[in-house]
Tab-separated table of C-alpha atoms in Angstrom:
chain	number	residue	atom	x	y	z
A	889	UNK	CA	-13.705	-4.450	22.590
A	890	UNK	CA	-16.422	-1.856	23.092
A	891	UNK	CA	-19.517	-3.180	24.971
A	892	UNK	CA	-21.729	-1.767	22.206
A	893	UNK	CA	-20.259	-4.287	19.801
A	894	UNK	CA	-21.440	-7.264	21.919
A	895	UNK	CA	-23.652	-9.454	19.842
A	896	UNK	CA	-23.197	-7.306	16.670
A	897	UNK	CA	-19.669	-8.329	15.860
A	898	UNK	CA	-20.185	-12.034	15.295
A	899	UNK	CA	-21.097	-11.652	11.581
A	900	UNK	CA	-19.974	-9.480	8.773
A	901	UNK	CA	-23.562	-9.440	7.456
A	902	UNK	CA	-24.965	-7.797	10.540
A	903	UNK	CA	-25.214	-4.072	11.290
A	904	UNK	CA	-25.071	-2.614	14.722
A	905	UNK	CA	-27.740	-0.118	15.960
A	906	UNK	CA	-25.431	2.794	15.099
A	907	UNK	CA	-25.014	1.595	11.506
A	908	UNK	CA	-21.593	-0.010	11.793
A	909	UNK	CA	-20.320	-3.455	10.639
A	910	UNK	CA	-17.891	-4.339	13.413
A	911	UNK	CA	-16.144	-7.122	11.355
A	912	UNK	CA	-14.986	-4.412	8.978
A	913	UNK	CA	-13.796	-2.240	11.841
A	914	UNK	CA	-11.785	-5.120	13.231
A	915	UNK	CA	-10.257	-5.852	9.705
A	916	UNK	CA	-9.170	-2.183	9.674
A	917	UNK	CA	-7.541	-2.703	13.015
A	918	UNK	CA	-5.453	-5.463	11.470
A	919	UNK	CA	-4.240	-3.046	8.773
A	920	UNK	CA	-3.373	-0.485	11.416
A	921	UNK	CA	-1.014	-3.033	13.113
A	922	UNK	CA	1.002	-3.387	9.881
A	923	UNK	CA	4.105	-1.483	8.799
A	924	UNK	CA	3.386	1.780	6.938
A	925	UNK	CA	2.787	1.734	3.115
A	926	UNK	CA	2.758	4.836	1.047
A	927	UNK	CA	2.162	5.535	-2.665
A	928	UNK	CA	3.161	8.797	-4.368
A	929	UNK	CA	1.964	9.737	-7.890
A	930	UNK	CA	4.255	12.230	-9.755
A	931	UNK	CA	4.489	13.777	-13.250
A	932	UNK	CA	5.625	10.651	-15.096
A	933	UNK	CA	5.826	7.913	-12.452
A	934	UNK	CA	4.419	6.295	-9.372
A	935	UNK	CA	6.450	5.136	-6.368
A	936	UNK	CA	5.260	2.603	-3.752
A	937	UNK	CA	7.237	2.368	-0.467
A	938	UNK	CA	6.918	-0.076	2.456
A	939	UNK	CA	8.192	-0.133	6.055
A	940	UNK	CA	8.634	-3.847	6.294
A	941	UNK	CA	8.970	-4.683	10.000
A	942	UNK	CA	11.590	-7.278	10.746
A	943	UNK	CA	10.181	-9.656	13.432
A	944	UNK	CA	13.057	-12.099	13.466
A	945	UNK	CA	16.652	-11.892	12.380
A	946	UNK	CA	16.385	-15.437	11.193
A	947	UNK	CA	14.325	-14.465	8.101
A	948	UNK	CA	16.000	-14.152	4.721
A	949	UNK	CA	16.225	-10.491	3.514
A	950	UNK	CA	13.568	-10.876	0.880
A	951	UNK	CA	11.108	-12.830	3.152
A	952	UNK	CA	7.638	-11.429	3.682
A	953	UNK	CA	7.708	-9.078	0.668
A	954	UNK	CA	4.865	-6.603	0.574
A	955	UNK	CA	5.199	-5.332	-3.004
A	956	UNK	CA	4.309	-7.375	-5.993
A	957	UNK	CA	4.154	-7.161	-9.736
A	958	UNK	CA	0.585	-7.931	-11.129
A	959	UNK	CA	1.262	-7.219	-14.797
A	960	UNK	CA	4.279	-5.713	-16.576
A	961	UNK	CA	3.163	-2.128	-15.717
A	962	UNK	CA	1.119	-2.744	-12.643
A	963	UNK	CA	2.443	-2.909	-9.012
A	964	UNK	CA	0.577	-3.698	-5.747
A	965	UNK	CA	1.580	-3.015	-2.168
A	966	UNK	CA	-0.228	-4.518	0.825
A	967	UNK	CA	-0.680	-3.309	4.469
A	968	UNK	CA	-2.192	-5.817	6.889
A	969	UNK	CA	-2.339	-9.585	7.135
A	970	UNK	CA	0.320	-10.944	4.706
A	971	UNK	CA	-1.562	-14.142	3.973
A	972	UNK	CA	-4.720	-12.148	3.045
A	973	UNK	CA	-2.702	-9.875	0.856
A	974	UNK	CA	-0.990	-12.686	-1.049
A	975	UNK	CA	-4.474	-14.094	-1.783
A	976	UNK	CA	-5.515	-10.674	-3.210
A	977	UNK	CA	-2.337	-10.714	-5.297
A	978	UNK	CA	-3.386	-14.070	-6.807
A	979	UNK	CA	-6.812	-12.726	-7.559
A	980	UNK	CA	-5.371	-9.637	-9.230
A	981	UNK	CA	-2.974	-11.671	-11.317
A	982	UNK	CA	-5.830	-13.887	-12.480
A	983	UNK	CA	-7.894	-10.834	-13.411
A	984	UNK	CA	-4.930	-9.325	-15.355
A	985	UNK	CA	-4.229	-12.616	-17.149
A	986	UNK	CA	-7.894	-13.155	-18.084
A	987	UNK	CA	-8.137	-9.585	-19.516
A	988	UNK	CA	-4.928	-9.999	-21.488
A	989	UNK	CA	-6.162	-13.365	-22.907
A	990	UNK	CA	-9.489	-11.892	-23.983
A	991	UNK	CA	-8.447	-8.455	-25.188
A	992	UNK	CA	-4.732	-8.932	-26.000
A	993	UNK	CA	-3.689	-5.890	-24.002
A	994	UNK	CA	-2.768	-4.922	-20.459
A	995	UNK	CA	-5.710	-4.441	-18.059
A	996	UNK	CA	-6.502	-0.787	-17.269
A	997	UNK	CA	-5.705	-0.155	-13.657
A	998	UNK	CA	-9.058	1.513	-12.956
A	999	UNK	CA	-10.811	-1.635	-14.342
A	1000	UNK	CA	-8.524	-3.943	-12.207
A	1001	UNK	CA	-9.179	-1.840	-9.100
A	1002	UNK	CA	-12.965	-2.125	-9.685
A	1003	UNK	CA	-12.806	-5.919	-10.093
A	1004	UNK	CA	-10.659	-6.350	-6.845
A	1005	UNK	CA	-12.855	-3.925	-4.958
A	1006	UNK	CA	-15.975	-5.868	-5.851
A	1007	UNK	CA	-14.247	-9.069	-4.699
A	1008	UNK	CA	-13.083	-7.624	-1.383
A	1009	UNK	CA	-16.540	-6.112	-0.774
A	1010	UNK	CA	-18.166	-9.447	-1.406
A	1011	UNK	CA	-16.415	-10.808	1.649
A	1012	UNK	CA	-18.203	-8.216	3.853
A	1013	UNK	CA	-21.750	-9.395	2.872
A	1014	UNK	CA	-22.051	-12.980	4.114
A	1015	UNK	CA	-21.770	-14.498	7.596
A	1016	UNK	CA	-19.917	-17.552	6.302
A	1017	UNK	CA	-16.833	-15.463	5.478
A	1018	UNK	CA	-14.807	-12.727	7.103
A	1019	UNK	CA	-13.549	-9.436	5.498
A	1020	UNK	CA	-9.961	-9.293	4.362
A	1021	UNK	CA	-7.688	-7.802	6.974
A	1022	UNK	CA	-5.636	-5.926	4.273
A	1023	UNK	CA	-5.492	-2.556	2.549
A	1024	UNK	CA	-4.207	-2.501	-1.117
A	1025	UNK	CA	-2.398	0.200	-2.958
A	1026	UNK	CA	-2.065	-0.242	-6.736
A	1027	UNK	CA	0.202	1.702	-9.155
A	1028	UNK	CA	0.528	1.768	-12.949
A	1029	UNK	CA	1.769	3.915	-15.832
A	1030	UNK	CA	1.017	3.899	-19.571
A	1031	UNK	CA	1.264	6.340	-22.452
A	1032	UNK	CA	-2.461	6.890	-22.615
A	1033	UNK	CA	-3.409	7.391	-18.948
A	1034	UNK	CA	-0.018	8.358	-17.507
A	1035	UNK	CA	0.646	7.709	-13.839
A	1036	UNK	CA	-2.227	6.084	-11.826
A	1037	UNK	CA	-2.566	5.350	-8.088
A	1038	UNK	CA	-5.575	3.633	-6.366
A	1039	UNK	CA	-6.208	2.326	-2.852
A	1040	UNK	CA	-8.682	-0.340	-1.678
A	1041	UNK	CA	-9.874	-0.511	1.842
A	1042	UNK	CA	-11.020	-3.639	3.706
A	1043	UNK	CA	-14.618	-2.577	3.149
A	1044	UNK	CA	-14.086	-2.821	-0.578
A	1045	UNK	CA	-14.235	0.903	-1.172
A	1046	UNK	CA	-11.630	2.296	-3.627
A	1047	UNK	CA	-10.467	5.720	-4.664
A	1048	UNK	CA	-7.824	7.299	-6.952
A	1049	UNK	CA	-5.128	9.376	-5.261
A	1050	UNK	CA	-2.203	11.632	-5.840
A	1051	UNK	CA	-0.654	10.335	-2.614
A	1052	UNK	CA	-1.970	7.819	-0.025
A	1053	UNK	CA	-0.840	5.779	2.969
A	1054	UNK	CA	-1.892	2.697	4.936
A	1055	UNK	CA	-0.632	1.005	8.090
A	1056	UNK	CA	0.106	1.917	11.674
A	1057	UNK	CA	1.499	5.433	10.851
A	1058	UNK	CA	-0.980	6.276	8.196
A	1059	UNK	CA	-2.140	9.596	9.732
A	1060	UNK	CA	1.479	10.773	10.312
A	1061	UNK	CA	2.443	9.838	6.782
A	1062	UNK	CA	-0.673	11.670	5.402
A	1063	UNK	CA	0.287	14.746	7.335
A	1064	UNK	CA	3.686	14.768	5.740
A	1065	UNK	CA	2.316	14.124	2.272
A	1066	UNK	CA	-0.119	17.035	2.465
A	1067	UNK	CA	2.848	19.461	2.683
A	1068	UNK	CA	3.828	18.661	-0.974
A	1069	UNK	CA	2.362	18.911	-4.465
A	1070	UNK	CA	3.352	15.613	-6.075
A	1071	UNK	CA	1.794	16.130	-9.516
A	1072	UNK	CA	4.833	17.736	-11.003
A	1073	UNK	CA	7.519	15.869	-9.120
A	1074	UNK	CA	10.166	13.890	-10.978
A	1075	UNK	CA	10.912	10.254	-10.247
A	1076	UNK	CA	14.006	11.120	-8.328
A	1077	UNK	CA	12.074	13.511	-6.082
A	1078	UNK	CA	9.322	10.986	-5.515
A	1079	UNK	CA	11.800	8.377	-4.529
A	1080	UNK	CA	13.715	10.584	-2.035
A	1081	UNK	CA	10.427	11.739	-0.621
A	1082	UNK	CA	9.209	8.276	-0.092
A	1083	UNK	CA	12.415	7.384	1.755
A	1084	UNK	CA	12.069	10.427	4.057
A	1085	UNK	CA	8.415	9.581	4.915
A	1086	UNK	CA	9.090	5.958	5.734
A	1087	UNK	CA	12.117	6.678	7.857
A	1088	UNK	CA	10.365	9.592	9.642
A	1089	UNK	CA	7.245	7.604	10.624
A	1090	UNK	CA	9.176	4.559	11.770
A	1091	UNK	CA	8.818	4.125	15.560
A	1092	UNK	CA	12.169	2.838	16.828
A	1093	UNK	CA	10.845	2.270	20.298
A	1094	UNK	CA	8.172	-0.196	19.169
A	1095	UNK	CA	9.800	-1.721	16.077
A	1096	UNK	CA	13.586	-1.472	16.232
A	1097	UNK	CA	14.403	-3.113	12.883
A	1098	UNK	CA	12.685	-2.625	9.447
A	1099	UNK	CA	13.561	-2.928	5.797
A	1100	UNK	CA	12.710	-0.278	3.278
A	1101	UNK	CA	11.079	-1.750	0.164
A	1102	UNK	CA	9.942	0.281	-2.859
A	1103	UNK	CA	8.915	0.044	-6.417
A	1104	UNK	CA	8.817	2.456	-9.427
A	1105	UNK	CA	6.727	2.356	-12.574
A	1106	UNK	CA	6.863	5.179	-15.114
A	1107	UNK	CA	8.361	6.626	-18.240
A	1108	UNK	CA	11.955	6.249	-16.899
A	1109	UNK	CA	11.352	2.500	-16.361
A	1110	UNK	CA	9.998	2.083	-19.910
A	1111	UNK	CA	6.557	1.505	-18.473
A	1112	UNK	CA	7.773	-1.557	-16.433
A	1113	UNK	CA	7.021	-2.079	-12.739
A	1114	UNK	CA	10.394	-2.518	-11.050
A	1115	UNK	CA	10.822	-3.599	-7.460
A	1116	UNK	CA	13.791	-2.174	-5.520
A	1117	UNK	CA	15.657	-0.904	-8.553
A	1118	UNK	CA	19.276	-0.489	-7.592
A	1119	UNK	CA	19.952	3.222	-8.019
A	1120	UNK	CA	16.571	4.532	-6.802
A	1121	UNK	CA	16.486	2.013	-3.872
A	1122	UNK	CA	19.810	3.156	-2.522
A	1123	UNK	CA	18.916	6.821	-3.103
A	1124	UNK	CA	15.732	6.471	-1.090
A	1125	UNK	CA	17.486	4.803	1.856
A	1126	UNK	CA	20.235	7.480	1.881
A	1127	UNK	CA	17.649	10.252	1.780
A	1128	UNK	CA	15.652	8.663	4.553
A	1129	UNK	CA	18.687	8.079	6.808
A	1130	UNK	CA	19.968	11.582	6.239
A	1131	UNK	CA	16.609	13.056	7.074
A	1132	UNK	CA	16.270	10.933	10.180
A	1133	UNK	CA	19.819	11.858	11.399
A	1134	UNK	CA	19.089	15.592	10.778
A	1135	UNK	CA	15.816	15.247	12.678
A	1136	UNK	CA	17.530	13.511	15.652
A	1137	UNK	CA	20.234	16.195	15.741
A	1138	UNK	CA	17.533	18.960	15.897
A	1139	UNK	CA	15.845	17.105	18.795
A	1140	UNK	CA	19.018	16.899	20.766
A	1141	UNK	CA	19.522	20.629	20.472
């Protein structure tokens, strides 16, 4: 820990002399220790992809999932502390259910993002609680708004994106994503690109094993959020492995 944080990092409600809230900085560090999560927004769909680090071979294959369905057309991926993320998932599902009960329609993603952002931000205001050590990426698609992608930081700030990333290789993933224009990409192109990014940023020296998780929501899924859909999931893994093998061959030369 930096010496300047001494005495100013005991409470989320206290600013340091240089205008920082150290508890939020520490929550962001928890996110940076997590596997990489990316979101890609294309022409008619949104793809979420996760590098789920395997910490033990004794876990079942679907243990520790980091992609969830909030409503029929809304997906959520988390980077950071899994327990914190699951709590946010519960809050998001409650918000979606309450909105549907009151208005008899699916909650707009922008409205849901604003509600979750306000909730996350509230945990940075009081000394009796700590900030959530999680970054959240939300995806949705509908006929009116088309594909939508948002990200919420541990501070509670949120923005809409064409492509975004969180986790330990966030910067490397962002560098790769900036090379492409995703706005006109098809679902197939998005899926393959997500596989390439996750496999490329995975650090085999630090984390030997990982599982690729992904979800798709868009016109081709009839507006439904689908987790690990068989054809696209396999397609992404094959694209990622092929890209990784090609990259390794180039390095050997």
